[in-house]
mmCIF file of C-alpha atoms and ligand atoms in Angstrom:
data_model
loop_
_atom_site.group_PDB
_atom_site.id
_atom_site.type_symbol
_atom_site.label_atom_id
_atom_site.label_comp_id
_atom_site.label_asym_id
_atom_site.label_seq_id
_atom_site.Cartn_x
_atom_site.Cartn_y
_atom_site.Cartn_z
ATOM 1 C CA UNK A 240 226.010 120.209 73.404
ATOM 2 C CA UNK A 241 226.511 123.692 74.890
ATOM 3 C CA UNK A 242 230.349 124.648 76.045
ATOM 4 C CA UNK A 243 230.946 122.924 79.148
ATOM 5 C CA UNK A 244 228.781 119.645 78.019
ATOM 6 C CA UNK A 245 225.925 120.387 79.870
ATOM 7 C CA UNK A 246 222.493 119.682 78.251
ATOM 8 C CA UNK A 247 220.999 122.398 79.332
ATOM 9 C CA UNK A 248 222.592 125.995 80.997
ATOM 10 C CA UNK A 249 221.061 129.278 81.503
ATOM 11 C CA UNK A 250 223.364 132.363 81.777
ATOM 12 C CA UNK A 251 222.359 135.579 84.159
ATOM 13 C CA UNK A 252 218.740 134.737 83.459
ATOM 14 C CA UNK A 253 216.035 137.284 83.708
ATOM 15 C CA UNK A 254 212.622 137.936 83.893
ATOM 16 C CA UNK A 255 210.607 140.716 83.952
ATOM 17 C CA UNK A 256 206.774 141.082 84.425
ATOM 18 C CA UNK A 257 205.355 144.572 83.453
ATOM 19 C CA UNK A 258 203.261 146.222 86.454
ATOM 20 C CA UNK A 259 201.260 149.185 86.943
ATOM 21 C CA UNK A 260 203.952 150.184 89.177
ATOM 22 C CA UNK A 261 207.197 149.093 86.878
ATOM 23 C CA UNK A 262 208.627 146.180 86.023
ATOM 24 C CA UNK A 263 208.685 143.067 88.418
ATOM 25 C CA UNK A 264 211.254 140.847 88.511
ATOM 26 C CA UNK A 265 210.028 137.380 89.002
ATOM 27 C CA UNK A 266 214.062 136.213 87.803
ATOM 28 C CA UNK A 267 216.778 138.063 88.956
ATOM 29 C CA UNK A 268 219.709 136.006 87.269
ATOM 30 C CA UNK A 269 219.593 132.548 87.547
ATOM 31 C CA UNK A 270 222.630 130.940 86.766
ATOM 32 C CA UNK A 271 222.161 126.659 86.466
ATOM 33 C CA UNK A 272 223.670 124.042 84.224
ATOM 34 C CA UNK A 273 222.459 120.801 83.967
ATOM 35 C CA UNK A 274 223.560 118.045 82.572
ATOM 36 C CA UNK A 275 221.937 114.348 80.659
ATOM 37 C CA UNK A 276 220.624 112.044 82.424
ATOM 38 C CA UNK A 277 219.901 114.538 85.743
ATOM 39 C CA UNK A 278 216.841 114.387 87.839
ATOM 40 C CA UNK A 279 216.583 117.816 89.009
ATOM 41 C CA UNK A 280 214.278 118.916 91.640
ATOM 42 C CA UNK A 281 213.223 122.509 92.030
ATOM 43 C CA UNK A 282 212.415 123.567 95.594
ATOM 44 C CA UNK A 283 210.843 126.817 96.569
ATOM 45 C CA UNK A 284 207.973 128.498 98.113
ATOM 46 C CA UNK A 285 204.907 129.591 96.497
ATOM 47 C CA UNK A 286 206.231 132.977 94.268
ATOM 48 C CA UNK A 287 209.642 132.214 94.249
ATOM 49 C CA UNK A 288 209.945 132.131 90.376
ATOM 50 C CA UNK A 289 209.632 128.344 90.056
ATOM 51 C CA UNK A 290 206.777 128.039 87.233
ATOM 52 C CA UNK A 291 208.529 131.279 85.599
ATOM 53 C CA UNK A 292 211.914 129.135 85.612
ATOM 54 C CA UNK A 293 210.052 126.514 83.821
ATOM 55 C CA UNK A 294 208.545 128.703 81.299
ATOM 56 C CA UNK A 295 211.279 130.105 80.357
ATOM 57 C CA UNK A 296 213.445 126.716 79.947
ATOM 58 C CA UNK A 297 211.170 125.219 78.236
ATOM 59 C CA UNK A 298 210.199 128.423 75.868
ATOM 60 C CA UNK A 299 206.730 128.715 76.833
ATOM 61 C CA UNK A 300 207.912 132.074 77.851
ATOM 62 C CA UNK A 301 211.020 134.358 77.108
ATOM 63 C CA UNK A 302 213.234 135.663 79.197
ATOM 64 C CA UNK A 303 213.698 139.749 79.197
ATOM 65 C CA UNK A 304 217.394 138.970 79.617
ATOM 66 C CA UNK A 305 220.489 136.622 79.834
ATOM 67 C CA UNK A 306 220.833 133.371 77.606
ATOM 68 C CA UNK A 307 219.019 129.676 77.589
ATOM 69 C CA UNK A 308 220.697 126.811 76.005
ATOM 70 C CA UNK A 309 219.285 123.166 75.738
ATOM 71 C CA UNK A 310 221.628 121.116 73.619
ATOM 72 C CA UNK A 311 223.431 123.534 70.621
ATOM 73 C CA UNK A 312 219.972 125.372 70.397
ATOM 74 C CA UNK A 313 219.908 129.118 71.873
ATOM 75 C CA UNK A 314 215.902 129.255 73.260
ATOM 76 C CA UNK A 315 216.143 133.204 73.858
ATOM 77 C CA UNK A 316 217.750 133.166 69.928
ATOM 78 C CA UNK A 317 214.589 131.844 68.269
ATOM 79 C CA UNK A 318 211.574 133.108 66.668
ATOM 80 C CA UNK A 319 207.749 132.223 68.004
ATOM 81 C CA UNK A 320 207.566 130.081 65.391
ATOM 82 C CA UNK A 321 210.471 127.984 65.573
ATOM 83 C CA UNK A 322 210.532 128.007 69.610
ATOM 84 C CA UNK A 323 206.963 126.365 68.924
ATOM 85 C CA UNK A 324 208.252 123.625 66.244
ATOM 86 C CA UNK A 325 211.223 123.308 68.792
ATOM 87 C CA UNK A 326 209.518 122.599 71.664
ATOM 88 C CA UNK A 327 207.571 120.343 69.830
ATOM 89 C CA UNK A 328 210.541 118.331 69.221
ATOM 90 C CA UNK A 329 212.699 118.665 72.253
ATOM 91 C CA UNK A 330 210.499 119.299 75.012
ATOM 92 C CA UNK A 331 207.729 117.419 77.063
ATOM 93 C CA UNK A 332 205.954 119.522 79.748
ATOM 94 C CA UNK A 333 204.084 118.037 82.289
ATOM 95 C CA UNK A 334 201.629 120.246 84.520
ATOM 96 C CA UNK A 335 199.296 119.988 87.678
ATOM 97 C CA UNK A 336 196.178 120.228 86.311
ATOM 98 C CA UNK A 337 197.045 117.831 83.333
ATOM 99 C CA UNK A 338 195.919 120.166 80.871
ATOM 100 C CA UNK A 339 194.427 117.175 78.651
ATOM 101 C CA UNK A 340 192.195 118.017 75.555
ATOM 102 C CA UNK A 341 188.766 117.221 76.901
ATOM 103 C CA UNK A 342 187.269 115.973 74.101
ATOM 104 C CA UNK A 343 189.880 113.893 72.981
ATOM 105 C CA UNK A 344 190.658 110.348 74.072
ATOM 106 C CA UNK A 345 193.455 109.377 76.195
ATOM 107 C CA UNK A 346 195.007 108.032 73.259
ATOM 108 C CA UNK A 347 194.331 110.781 70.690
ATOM 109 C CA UNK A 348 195.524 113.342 73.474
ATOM 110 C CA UNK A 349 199.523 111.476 73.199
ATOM 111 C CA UNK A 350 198.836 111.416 69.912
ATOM 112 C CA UNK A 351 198.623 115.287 69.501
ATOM 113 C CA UNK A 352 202.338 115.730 69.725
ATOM 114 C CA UNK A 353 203.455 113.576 66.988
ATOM 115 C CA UNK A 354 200.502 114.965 64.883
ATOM 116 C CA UNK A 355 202.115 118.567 65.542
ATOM 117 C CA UNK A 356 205.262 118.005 64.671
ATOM 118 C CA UNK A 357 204.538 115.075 61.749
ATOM 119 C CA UNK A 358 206.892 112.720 63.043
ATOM 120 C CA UNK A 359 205.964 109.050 63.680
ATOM 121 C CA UNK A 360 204.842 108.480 60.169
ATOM 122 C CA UNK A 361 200.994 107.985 59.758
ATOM 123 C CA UNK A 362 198.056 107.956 61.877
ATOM 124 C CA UNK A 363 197.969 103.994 62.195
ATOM 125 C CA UNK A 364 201.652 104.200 63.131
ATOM 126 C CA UNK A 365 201.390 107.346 65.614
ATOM 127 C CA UNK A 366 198.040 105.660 67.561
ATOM 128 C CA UNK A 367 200.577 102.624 67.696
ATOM 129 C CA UNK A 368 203.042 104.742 69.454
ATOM 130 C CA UNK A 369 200.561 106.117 71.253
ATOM 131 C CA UNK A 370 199.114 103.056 72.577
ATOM 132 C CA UNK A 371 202.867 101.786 73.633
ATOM 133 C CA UNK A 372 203.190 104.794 75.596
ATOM 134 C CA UNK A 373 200.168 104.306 77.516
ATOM 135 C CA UNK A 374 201.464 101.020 78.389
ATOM 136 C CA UNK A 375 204.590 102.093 79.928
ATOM 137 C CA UNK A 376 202.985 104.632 81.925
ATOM 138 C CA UNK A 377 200.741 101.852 83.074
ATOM 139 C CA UNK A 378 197.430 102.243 81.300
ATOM 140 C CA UNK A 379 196.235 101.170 78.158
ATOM 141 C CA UNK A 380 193.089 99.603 78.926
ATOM 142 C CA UNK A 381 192.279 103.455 79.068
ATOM 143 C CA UNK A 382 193.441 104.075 75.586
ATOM 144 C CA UNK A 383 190.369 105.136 74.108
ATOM 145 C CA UNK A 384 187.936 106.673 77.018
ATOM 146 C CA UNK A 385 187.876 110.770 77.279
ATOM 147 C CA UNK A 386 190.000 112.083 79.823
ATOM 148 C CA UNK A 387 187.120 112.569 82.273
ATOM 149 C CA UNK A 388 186.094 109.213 82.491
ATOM 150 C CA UNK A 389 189.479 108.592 84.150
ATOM 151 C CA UNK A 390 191.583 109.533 87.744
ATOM 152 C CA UNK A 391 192.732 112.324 88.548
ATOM 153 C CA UNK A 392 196.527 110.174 88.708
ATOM 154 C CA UNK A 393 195.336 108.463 85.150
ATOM 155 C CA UNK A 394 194.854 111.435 83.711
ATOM 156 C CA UNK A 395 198.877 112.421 84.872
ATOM 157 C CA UNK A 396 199.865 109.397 83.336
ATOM 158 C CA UNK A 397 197.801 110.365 80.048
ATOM 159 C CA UNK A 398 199.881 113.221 80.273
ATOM 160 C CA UNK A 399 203.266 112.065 80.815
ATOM 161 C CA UNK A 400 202.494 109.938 77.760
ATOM 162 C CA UNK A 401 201.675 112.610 75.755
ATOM 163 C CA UNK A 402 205.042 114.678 77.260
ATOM 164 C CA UNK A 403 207.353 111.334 75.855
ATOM 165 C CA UNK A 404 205.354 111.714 72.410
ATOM 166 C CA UNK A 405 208.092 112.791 71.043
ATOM 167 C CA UNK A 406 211.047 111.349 72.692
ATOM 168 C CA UNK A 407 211.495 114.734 74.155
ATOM 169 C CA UNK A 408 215.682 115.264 75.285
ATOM 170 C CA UNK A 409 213.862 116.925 78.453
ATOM 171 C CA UNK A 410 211.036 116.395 80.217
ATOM 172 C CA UNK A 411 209.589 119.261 82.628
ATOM 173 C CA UNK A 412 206.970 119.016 85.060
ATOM 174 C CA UNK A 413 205.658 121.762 87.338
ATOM 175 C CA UNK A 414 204.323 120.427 90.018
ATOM 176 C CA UNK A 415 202.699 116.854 88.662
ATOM 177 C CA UNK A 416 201.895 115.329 91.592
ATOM 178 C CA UNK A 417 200.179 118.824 93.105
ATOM 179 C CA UNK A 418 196.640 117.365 92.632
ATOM 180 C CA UNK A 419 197.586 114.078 93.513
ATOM 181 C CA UNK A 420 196.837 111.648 96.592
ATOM 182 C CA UNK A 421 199.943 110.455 98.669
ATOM 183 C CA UNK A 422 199.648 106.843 96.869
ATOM 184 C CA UNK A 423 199.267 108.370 93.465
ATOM 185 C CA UNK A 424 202.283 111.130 94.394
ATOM 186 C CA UNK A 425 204.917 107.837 95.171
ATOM 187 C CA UNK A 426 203.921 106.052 91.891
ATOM 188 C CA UNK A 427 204.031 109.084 89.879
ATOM 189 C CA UNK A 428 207.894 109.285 91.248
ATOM 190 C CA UNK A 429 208.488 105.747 90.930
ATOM 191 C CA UNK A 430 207.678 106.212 87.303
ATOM 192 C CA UNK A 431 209.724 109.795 87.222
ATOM 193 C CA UNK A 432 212.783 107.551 88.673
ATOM 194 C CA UNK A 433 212.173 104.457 85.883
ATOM 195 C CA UNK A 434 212.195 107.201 83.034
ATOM 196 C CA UNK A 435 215.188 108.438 84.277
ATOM 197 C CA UNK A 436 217.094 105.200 84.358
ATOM 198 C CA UNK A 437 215.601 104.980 80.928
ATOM 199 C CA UNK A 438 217.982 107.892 80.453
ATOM 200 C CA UNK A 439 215.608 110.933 80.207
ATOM 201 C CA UNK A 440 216.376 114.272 82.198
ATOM 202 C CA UNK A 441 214.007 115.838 84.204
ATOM 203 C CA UNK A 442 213.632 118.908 85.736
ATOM 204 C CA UNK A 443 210.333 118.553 88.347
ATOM 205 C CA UNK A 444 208.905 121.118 90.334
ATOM 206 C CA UNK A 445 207.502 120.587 93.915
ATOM 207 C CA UNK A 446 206.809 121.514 96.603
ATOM 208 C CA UNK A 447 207.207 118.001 98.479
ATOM 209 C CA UNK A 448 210.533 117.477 100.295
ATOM 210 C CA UNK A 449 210.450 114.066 100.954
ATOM 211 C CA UNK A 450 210.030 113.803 96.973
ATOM 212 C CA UNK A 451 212.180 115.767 96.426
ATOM 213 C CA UNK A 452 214.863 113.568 97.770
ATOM 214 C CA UNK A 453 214.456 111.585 95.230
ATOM 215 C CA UNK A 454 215.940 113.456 92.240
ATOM 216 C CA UNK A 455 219.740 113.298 91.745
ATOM 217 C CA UNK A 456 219.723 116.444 92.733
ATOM 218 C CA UNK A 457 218.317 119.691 94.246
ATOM 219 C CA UNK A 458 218.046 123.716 93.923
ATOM 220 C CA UNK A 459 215.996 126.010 95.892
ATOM 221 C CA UNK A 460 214.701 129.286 94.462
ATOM 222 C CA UNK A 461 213.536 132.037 96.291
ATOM 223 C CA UNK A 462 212.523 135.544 95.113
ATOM 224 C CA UNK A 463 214.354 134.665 91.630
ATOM 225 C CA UNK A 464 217.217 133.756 92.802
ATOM 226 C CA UNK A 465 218.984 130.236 93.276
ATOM 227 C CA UNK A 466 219.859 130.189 97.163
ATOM 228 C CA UNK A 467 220.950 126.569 97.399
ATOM 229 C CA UNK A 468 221.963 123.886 95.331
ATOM 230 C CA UNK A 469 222.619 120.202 96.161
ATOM 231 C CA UNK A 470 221.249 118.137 99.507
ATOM 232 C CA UNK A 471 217.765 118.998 101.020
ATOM 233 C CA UNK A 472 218.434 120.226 104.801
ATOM 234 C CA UNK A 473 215.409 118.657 106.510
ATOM 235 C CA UNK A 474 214.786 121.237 109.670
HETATM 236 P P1 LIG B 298 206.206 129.831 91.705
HETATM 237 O O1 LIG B 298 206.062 128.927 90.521
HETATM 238 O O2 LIG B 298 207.487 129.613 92.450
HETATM 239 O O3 LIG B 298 205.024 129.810 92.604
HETATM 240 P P2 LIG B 298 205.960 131.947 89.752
HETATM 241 O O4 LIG B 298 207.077 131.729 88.813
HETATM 242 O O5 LIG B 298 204.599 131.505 89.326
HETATM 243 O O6 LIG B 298 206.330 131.327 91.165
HETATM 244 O O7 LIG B 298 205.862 133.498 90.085
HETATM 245 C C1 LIG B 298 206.996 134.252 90.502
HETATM 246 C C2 LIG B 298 206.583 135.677 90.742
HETATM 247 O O8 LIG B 298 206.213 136.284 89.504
HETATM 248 C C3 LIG B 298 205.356 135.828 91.645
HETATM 249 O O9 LIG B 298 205.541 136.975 92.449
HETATM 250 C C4 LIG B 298 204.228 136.017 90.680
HETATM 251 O O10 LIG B 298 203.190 136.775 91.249
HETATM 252 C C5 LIG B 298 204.885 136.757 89.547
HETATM 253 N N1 LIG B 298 204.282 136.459 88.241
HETATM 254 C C6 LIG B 298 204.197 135.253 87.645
HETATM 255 N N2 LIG B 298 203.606 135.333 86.444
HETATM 256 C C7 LIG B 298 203.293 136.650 86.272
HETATM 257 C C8 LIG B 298 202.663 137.408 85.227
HETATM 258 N N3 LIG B 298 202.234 136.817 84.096
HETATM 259 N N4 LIG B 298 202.519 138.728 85.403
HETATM 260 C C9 LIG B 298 202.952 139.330 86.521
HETATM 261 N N5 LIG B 298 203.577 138.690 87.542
HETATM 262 C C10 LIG B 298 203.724 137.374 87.423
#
């Protein structure tokens, strides 16, 4: 646990982008804690810094300044490698376009995690684990087709799957439900909400309100800065 218990807390966060014309600051010193067991929305228009936010928190990317913490690990503080083997561990990332391997099956894609990280012991055990997974997301008649041979919300759930491989501490989705149909969008929440009762914390990107309203609670970004924390004010 970092200082004040939180899970996760980023201090005076920035980010800089390098451009022809200088630098570009898509983070301008974000400032959030967060604790276990949250269901954090992320509001904010198109270019506010949400993705970046997400990138950074869950080490995809690194911050040119300012300090990340998830649990007693410092994110900015680590090497490529061991951000990699630590993300591995720690962190499940969700995204809109899936990002499944294509010419793996459903189950071999959840699989991938546990093969990364060699946890789960063998590969009997880890398609085992695999296979329960796809169950609680809701679809393990799908196990072993390819990823194009099922839905666009299937695939989401292959992917959520794949994001609990591990038994991530925190899961992270920028903007799941972006490709989705209205139908698809509520179950994908419903199954956000039953994950967190489970206990997980989430931190979800989108652009939906109504959504939105959903997680425990809100923040609003816009041009890399936090500008609102706590209830959605519907206009
Ligand atoms: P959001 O997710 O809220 O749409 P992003 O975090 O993707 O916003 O982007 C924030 C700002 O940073 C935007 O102005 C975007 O153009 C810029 N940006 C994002 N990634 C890069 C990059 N790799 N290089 C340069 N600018 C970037």
């Amino acid at each position: 646990m970092s200082e004040n218990g939180a899970l996760i807390r980023l201090k005076d966060v920035r980010k800089a982008y390098k451009m022809p014309a200088g630098d570009f600051y898509a983070l301008k010193g974000i400032d959030l804690a967060v604790q276990t067991g949250e269901f954090l929305a992320v509001l904010g228009k198109s270019g506010a810094g949400k993705s970046t936010l997400i990138n950074m928190l869950t080490g995809i990317d690194r911050p040119t300044s300012g300090e990340i913490w998830v649990g007693k690990d410092a994110v900015q503080a680590m090497s490529e490698d061991q951000i990699a083997a630590w993300r591995g561990r720690n962190v499940g990332v969700v995204f809109q376009f899936f990002q499944l391997l294509p010419m793996l099956t459903c189950a071999q894609n959840v699989m991938m995690p546990m093969d990364f990280v060699g946890l789960y012991g063998g590969p009997r055990e880890r398609r085992e684990r695999a296979l329960h997974l796809l169950e609680r997301v809701g679809i393990a008649e799908h196990a072993d087709k390819l990823p194009s041979a099922v839905s666009g919300g299937q695939r989401q759930r292959v992917a959520i799957a794949r994001a609990l491989a591990n038994d991530p501490i925190l899961l992270a989705a920028d903007e799941p439900t972006g490709n989705l149909d209205s139908r698809t969008t509520r179950e994908m929440f419903d199954l956000f909400g039953s994950l967190v009762d489970e206990g997980k914390t989430i931190l979800l990107v989108t652009h939906d309100r109504d959504l939105a309203g959903r997680a425990t609670r809100r923040v609003r970004i816009a041009d890399g800065r936090i500008v609102e924390t706590g209830a959605v004010h519907h206009a």
